[in-house]
XYZ file of C-alpha atoms in Angstrom:
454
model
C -35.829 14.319 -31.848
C -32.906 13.177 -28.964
C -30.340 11.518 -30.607
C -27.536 8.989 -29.331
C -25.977 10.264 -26.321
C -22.468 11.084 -27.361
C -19.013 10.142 -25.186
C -17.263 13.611 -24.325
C -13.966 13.603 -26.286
C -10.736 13.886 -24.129
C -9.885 17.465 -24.772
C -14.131 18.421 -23.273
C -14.737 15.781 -20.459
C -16.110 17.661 -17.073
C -13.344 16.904 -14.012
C -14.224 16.798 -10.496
C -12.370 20.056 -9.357
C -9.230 19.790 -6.681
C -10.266 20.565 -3.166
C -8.954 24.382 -2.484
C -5.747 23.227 -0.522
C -4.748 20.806 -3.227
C -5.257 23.331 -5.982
C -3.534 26.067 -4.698
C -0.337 24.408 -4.133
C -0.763 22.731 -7.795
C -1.230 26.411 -8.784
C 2.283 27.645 -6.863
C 3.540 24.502 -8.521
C 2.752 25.222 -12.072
C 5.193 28.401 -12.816
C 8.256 26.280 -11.044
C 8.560 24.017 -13.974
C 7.252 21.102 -11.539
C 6.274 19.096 -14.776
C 8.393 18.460 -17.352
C 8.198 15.609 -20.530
C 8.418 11.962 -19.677
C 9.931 9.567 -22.041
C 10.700 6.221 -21.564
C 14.491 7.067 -22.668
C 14.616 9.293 -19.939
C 13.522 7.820 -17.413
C 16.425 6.997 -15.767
C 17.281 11.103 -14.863
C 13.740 10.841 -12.793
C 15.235 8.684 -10.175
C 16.888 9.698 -7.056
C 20.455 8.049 -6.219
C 19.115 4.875 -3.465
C 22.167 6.544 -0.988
C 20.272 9.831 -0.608
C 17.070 7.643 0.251
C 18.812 5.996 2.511
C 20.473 8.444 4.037
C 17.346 10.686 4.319
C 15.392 8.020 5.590
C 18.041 7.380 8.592
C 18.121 11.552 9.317
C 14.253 11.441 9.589
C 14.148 8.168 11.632
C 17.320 7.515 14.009
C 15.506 5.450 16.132
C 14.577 2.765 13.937
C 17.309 0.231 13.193
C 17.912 -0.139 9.582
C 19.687 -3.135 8.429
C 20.417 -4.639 4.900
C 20.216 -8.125 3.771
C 20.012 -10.064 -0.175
C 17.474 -12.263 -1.494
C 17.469 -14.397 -4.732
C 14.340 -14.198 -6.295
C 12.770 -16.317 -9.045
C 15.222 -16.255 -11.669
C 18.239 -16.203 -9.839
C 19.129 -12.914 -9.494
C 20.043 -11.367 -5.946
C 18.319 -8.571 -5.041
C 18.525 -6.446 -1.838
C 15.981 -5.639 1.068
C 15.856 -3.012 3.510
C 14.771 -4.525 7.187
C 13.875 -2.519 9.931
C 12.520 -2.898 13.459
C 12.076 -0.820 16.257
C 15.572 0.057 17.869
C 14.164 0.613 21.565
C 12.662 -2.625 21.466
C 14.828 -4.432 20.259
C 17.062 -2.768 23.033
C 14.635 -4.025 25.953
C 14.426 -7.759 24.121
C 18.409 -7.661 24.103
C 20.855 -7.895 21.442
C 20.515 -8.647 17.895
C 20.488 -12.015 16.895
C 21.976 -12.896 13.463
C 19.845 -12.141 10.199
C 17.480 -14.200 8.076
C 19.300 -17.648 6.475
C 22.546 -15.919 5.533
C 23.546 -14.437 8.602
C 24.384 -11.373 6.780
C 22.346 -8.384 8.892
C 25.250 -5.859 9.642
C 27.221 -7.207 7.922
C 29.505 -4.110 6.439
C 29.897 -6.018 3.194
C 26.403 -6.801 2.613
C 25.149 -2.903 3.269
C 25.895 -3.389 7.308
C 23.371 -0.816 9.460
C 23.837 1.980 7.616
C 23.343 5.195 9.393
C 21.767 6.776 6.632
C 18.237 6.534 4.861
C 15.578 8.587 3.351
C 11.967 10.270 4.338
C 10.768 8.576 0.620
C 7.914 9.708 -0.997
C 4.958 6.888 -0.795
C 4.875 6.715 -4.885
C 9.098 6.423 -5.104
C 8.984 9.455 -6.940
C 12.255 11.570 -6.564
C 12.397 14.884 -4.849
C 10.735 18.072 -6.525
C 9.123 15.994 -9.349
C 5.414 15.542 -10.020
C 3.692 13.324 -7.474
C 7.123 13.299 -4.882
C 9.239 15.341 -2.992
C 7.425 15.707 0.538
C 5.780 19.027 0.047
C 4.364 18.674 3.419
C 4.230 16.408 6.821
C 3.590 13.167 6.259
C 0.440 12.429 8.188
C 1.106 8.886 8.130
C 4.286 9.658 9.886
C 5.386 8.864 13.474
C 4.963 12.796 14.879
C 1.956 13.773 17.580
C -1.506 13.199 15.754
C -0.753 10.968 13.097
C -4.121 9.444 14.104
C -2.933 6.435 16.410
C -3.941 6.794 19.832
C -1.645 7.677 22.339
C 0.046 4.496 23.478
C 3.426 2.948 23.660
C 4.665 0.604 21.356
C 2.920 -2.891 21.401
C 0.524 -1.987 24.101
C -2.213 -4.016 24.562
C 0.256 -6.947 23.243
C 1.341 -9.923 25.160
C 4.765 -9.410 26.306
C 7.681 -10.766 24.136
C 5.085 -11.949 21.244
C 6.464 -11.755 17.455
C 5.163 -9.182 15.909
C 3.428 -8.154 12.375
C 5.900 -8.740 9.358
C 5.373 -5.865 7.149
C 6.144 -5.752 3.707
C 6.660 -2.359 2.042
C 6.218 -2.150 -1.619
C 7.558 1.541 -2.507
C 5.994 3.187 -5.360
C 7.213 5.075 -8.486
C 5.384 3.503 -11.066
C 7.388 0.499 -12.094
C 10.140 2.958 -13.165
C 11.303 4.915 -10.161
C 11.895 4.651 -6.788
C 13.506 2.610 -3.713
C 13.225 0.112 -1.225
C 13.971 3.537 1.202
C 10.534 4.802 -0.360
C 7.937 5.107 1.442
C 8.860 3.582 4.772
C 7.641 6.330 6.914
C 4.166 5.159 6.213
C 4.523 2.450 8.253
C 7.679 3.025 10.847
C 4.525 4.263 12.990
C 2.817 0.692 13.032
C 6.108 -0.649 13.606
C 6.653 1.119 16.462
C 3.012 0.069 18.162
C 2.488 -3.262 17.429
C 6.214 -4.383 17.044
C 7.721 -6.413 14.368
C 9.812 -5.946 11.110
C 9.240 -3.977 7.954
C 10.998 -5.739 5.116
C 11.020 -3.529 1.913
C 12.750 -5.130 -1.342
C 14.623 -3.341 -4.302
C 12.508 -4.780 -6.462
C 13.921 -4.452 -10.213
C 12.708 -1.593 -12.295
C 11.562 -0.897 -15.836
C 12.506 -0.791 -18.956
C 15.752 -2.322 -18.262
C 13.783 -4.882 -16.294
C 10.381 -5.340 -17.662
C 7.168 -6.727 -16.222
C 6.754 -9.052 -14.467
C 10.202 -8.743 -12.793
C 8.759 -6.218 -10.609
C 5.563 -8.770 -8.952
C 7.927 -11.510 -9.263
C 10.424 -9.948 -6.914
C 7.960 -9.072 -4.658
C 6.432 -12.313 -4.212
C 9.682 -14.167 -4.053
C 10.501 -11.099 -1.471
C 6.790 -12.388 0.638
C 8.113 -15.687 0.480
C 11.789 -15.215 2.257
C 10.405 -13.349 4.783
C 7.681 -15.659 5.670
C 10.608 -18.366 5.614
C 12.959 -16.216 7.384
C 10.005 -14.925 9.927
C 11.877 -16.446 12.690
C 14.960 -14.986 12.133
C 13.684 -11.493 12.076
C 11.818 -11.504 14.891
C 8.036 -11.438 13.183
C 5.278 -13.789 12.820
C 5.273 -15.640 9.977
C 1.310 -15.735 10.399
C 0.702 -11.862 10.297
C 1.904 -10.640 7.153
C 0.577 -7.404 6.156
C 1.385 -5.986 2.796
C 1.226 -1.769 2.321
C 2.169 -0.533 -1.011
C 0.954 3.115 -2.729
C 0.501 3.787 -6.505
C 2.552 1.157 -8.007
C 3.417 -0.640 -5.274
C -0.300 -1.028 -4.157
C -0.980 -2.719 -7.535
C 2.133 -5.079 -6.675
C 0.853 -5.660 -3.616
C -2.505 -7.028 -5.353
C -0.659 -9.095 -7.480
C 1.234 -10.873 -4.725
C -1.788 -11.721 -3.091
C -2.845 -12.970 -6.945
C 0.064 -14.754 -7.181
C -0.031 -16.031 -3.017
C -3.502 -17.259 -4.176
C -3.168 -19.372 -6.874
C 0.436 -20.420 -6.216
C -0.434 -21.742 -2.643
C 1.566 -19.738 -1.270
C 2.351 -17.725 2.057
C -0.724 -16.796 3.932
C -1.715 -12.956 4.355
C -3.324 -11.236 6.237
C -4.279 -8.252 4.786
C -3.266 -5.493 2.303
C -3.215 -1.559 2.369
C -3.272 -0.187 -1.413
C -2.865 3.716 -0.922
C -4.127 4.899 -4.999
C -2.957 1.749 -6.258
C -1.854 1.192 -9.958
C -4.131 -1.240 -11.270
C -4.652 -0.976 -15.031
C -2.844 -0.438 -17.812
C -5.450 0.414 -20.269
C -5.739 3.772 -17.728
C -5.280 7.028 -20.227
C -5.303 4.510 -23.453
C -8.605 5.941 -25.478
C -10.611 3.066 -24.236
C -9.346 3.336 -21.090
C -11.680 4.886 -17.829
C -13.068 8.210 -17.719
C -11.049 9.209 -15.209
C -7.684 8.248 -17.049
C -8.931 10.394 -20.064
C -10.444 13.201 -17.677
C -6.756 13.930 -16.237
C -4.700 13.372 -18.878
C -2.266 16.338 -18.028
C -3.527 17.119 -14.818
C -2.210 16.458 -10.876
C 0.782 15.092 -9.852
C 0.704 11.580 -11.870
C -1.208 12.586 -15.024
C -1.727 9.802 -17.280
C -0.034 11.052 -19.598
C 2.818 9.623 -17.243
C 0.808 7.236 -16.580
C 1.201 5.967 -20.282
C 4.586 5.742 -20.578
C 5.193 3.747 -17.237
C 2.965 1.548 -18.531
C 4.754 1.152 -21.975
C 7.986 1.258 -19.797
C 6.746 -1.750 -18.072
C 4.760 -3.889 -20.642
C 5.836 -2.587 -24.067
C 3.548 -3.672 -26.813
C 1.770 -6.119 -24.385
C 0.063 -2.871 -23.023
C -3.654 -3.249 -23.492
C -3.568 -6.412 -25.126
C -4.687 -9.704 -23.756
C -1.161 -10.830 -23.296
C -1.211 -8.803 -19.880
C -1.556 -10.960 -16.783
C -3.515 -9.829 -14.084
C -0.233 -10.550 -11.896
C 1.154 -7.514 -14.092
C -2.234 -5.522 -13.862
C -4.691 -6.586 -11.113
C -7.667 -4.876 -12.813
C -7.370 -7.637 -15.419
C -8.346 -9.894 -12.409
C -11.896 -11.891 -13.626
C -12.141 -13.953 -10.118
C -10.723 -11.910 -6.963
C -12.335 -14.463 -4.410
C -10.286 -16.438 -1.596
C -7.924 -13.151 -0.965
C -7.621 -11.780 2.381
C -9.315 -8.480 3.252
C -8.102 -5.310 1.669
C -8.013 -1.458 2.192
C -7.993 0.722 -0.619
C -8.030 4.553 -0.966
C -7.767 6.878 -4.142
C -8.468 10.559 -4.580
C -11.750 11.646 -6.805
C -9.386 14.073 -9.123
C -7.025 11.510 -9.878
C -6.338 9.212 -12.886
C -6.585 5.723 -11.070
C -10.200 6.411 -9.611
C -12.146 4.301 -11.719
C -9.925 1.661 -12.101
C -9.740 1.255 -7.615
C -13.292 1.669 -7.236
C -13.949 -0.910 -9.635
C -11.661 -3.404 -8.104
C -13.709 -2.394 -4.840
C -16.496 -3.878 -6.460
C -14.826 -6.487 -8.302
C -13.757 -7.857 -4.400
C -17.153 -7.374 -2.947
C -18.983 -9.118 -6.092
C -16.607 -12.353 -5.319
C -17.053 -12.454 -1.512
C -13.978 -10.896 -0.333
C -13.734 -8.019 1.985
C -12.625 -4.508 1.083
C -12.666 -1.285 2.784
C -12.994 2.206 0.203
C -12.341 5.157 0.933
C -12.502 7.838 -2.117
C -11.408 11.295 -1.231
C -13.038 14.019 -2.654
C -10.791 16.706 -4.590
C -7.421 15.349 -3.725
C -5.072 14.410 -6.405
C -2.776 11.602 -7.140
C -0.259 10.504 -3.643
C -3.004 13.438 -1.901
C -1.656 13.898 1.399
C 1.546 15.125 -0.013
C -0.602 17.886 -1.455
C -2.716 18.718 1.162
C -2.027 18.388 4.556
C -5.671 19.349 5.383
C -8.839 17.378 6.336
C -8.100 15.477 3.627
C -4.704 13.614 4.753
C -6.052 13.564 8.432
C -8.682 11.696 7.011
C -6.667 8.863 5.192
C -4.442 8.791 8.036
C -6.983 8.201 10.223
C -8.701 5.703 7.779
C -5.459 3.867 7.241
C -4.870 3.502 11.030
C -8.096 2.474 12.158
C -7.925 -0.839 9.159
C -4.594 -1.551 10.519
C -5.979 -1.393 14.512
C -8.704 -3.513 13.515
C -6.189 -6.483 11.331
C -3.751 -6.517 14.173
C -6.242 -6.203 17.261
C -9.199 -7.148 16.188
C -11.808 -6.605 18.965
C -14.191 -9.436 20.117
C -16.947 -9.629 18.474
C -19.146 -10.866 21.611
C -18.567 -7.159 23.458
C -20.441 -5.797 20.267
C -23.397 -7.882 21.196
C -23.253 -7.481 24.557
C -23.559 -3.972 24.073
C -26.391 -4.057 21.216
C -28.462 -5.768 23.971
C -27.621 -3.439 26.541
C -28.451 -0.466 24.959
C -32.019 -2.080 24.538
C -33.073 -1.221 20.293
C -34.058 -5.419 20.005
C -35.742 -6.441 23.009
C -35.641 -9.937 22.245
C -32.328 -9.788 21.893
C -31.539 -7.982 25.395
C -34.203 -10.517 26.755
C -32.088 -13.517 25.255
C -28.330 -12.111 26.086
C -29.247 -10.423 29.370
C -31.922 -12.340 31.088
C -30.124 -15.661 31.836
C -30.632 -17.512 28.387
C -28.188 -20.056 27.670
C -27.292 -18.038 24.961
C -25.621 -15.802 27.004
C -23.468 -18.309 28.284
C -21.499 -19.933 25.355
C -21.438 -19.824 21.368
C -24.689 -18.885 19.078
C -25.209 -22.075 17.316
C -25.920 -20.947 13.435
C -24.844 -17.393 13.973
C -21.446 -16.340 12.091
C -19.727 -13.249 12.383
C -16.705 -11.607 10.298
C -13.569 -11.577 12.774
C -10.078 -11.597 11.260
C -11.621 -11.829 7.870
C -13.310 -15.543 8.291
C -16.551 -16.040 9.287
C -15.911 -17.857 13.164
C -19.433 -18.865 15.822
C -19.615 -15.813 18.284
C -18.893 -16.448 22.108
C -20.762 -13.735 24.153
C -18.882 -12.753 27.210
């Protein structure tokens, strides 16, 4: 007689295995003493000094001109952001006006351009710790085959248009990292489609704890949508890209965008965001218990970020789902979303179900789970498996910024003959050919718009 099926404990769960790249360099990894204990005391000797980030970031990116400027977010407190834009555009458009509101880009007392700045890992980890330290070539980076095609910067753009304003959300989980963090990610996107990156030092935990962090960041979305003009971007293309933690804060902005009523955006990249703090508690996902001490961001790290940032609020109702997205019961009205995660990773489950979560309410989001990487993957492996998220992540950010009409689709679909009523409609004269489809709606730009056929 078949009794209840019983729940694998922790210690016995099955794991999707690592991919071979990814588990050979954890393997070389292992004997270097690349882990070592987390505490919440000591969290503050996991953090790299915001100078070497800096000046790393400038080193790997002299191009790019990196300016400094303050904002005050929402309870008064100043806080810095990094801006950056494109230096040999900004060159061609002629010299540099004055910064956002205060006037203060350059200015030597307010940070000034520094000539320094950092490569920064995607999840603000410092160097030569679990889940940072750029073990290999970013493929999201700005070198030959980062999986843009081969074209100047803004081509295909109308001359002297303001570009995207991106907002960079570094990672680090709450506790770690810099507005320098992660900015190689998108420097590439900068460079085609124009624009400014603004990137905010958004306060850390414990000594700031939640929701400091999503509150900076929103107040940070908010001053650069008012200051949109200043920095040379448009105010009505805001694209937010965060990884690990700052993917999660990038949900919660658009939470907190949504029900506030405030600044429109247009879209959000969440590289493995951190979306859950219930992740690694014992009634937490599978995949938080199946990698406990496993990968570069076990949750066994995960856990005491998460206590870092909420204290005895974690897993408890008292946890907004500003603070933790996956707490989210209604994630309609938001604007369409990418989201990638690794299979042999802690935060699996809790991205694919906010996948489904979006899709369930009527919003738009784009998936992508990679098989055998682990947590931040294409540090890891520089294989298949990063070409493939690069790719991925360029091809959402293509279609966001230039989206193409859909009427050439249609035009084609007729063409090519597979519904002969429809190539006898489009191509033999019908009016229907010659203006919109009355009653027929198509996605473009994330709303649903009538369809002009060219």
């Amino acid at each position: 007689m078949s009794g209840t099926p019983v729940r694998p404990t922790r210690d016995d769960l099955p794991r999707p295995p690592y991919d071979s790249a990814t588990a050979a360099v954890l393997a070389a990894l292992e004997p270097l003493g690349f882990w070592r204990e987390m505490t919440v005391d000591n969290l503050p000797t996991w953090r790299s000094p915001v100078e070497d980030s800096r000046a790393a970031f400038r080193s790997a990116h002299p191009g790019t001109d990196l300016t400094e400027d303050h904002l005050t977010s929402f309870d008064g407190v100043e806080i810095p952001v990094a801006v950056l834009c494109d230096g040999a555009r900004e060159a061609d458009d002629g010299a540099q006006g004055e910064g956002p509101a205060t006037g203060r880009r350059g200015d030597p007392g307010h940070g000034g351009d520094s000539r320094h700045g950092d490569p920064g890992r995607r999840d603000g980890l410092p160097a030569h710790r679990p889940g940072d330290g750029p073990l290999a070539q970013d493929p999201g980076g700005d070198e030959p085959g980062d999986g843009l095609p081969a074209q100047g910067p803004g081509d295909g753009l109308p001359a002297q248009e303001p570009g995207p304003l991106f907002v960079s959300l570094h990672g680090g989980g709450l506790v770690m990292g810099s507005r320098y963090s992660g900015l190689r990610t998108v420097v590439p996107w900068m460079r085609r489609y124009g624009g400014v990156v603004v990137s905010p030092e958004y306060r850390l935990a414990p000594e700031s704890p939640s929701p400091t962090a999503v509150e900076d960041c929103y107040a940070t979305v908010c001053w650069a949508v008012d200051n949109a003009a200043a920095l040379g971007a448009d105010p009505g293309r805001v694209v937010l890209v965060g990884a690990s933690a700052g993917g999660g804060l990038a949900l919660g902005v658009l939470l907190m965008a949504r029900d506030r009523h405030g600044p429109q955006v247009l879209g959000a990249l969440a590289d493995y965001p951190m979306l859950d703090d219930r992740t690694g508690q014992e009634d937490g996902s599978v995949s938080g218990l199946q990698y406990l001490h496993q990968g570069t961001w076990p949750s066994a790290y995960n856990n005491v970020a998460w206590e870092a940032a909420l204290g005895q609020r974690r897993g408890t109702g008292a946890v907004s789902p500003y603070e933790a997205p996956a707490r989210a019961t209604w994630l309609g009205d938001l604007p369409p979303v990418f989201l990638s995660v690794a299979s042999a990773e802690p935060f699996r489950d809790e991205v694919v179900a906010l996948a489904s979560a979006l899709w369930r309410d009527g919003g738009v989001a784009e998936l992508h789970v990679f098989p055998g990487g682990t947590h931040a993957m294409e540090e890891v492996s520089t294989t298949w498996l990063a070409r493939g998220l690069g790719a991925a992540r360029d091809a959402w950010v293509e279609r966001l910024l230039v989206p193409e009409d859909p009427g050439t689709n249609l035009l084609a679909v007729a063409r090519a003959g597979t519904y002969p009523a429809l190539s006898e409609q489009v191509l033999a004269g019908s009016p229907l050919a010659q203006g919109p489809l009355e009653g027929l709606e198509v996605l473009h730009h994330g709303a649903a718009v009538g369809l002009d056929v060219p």
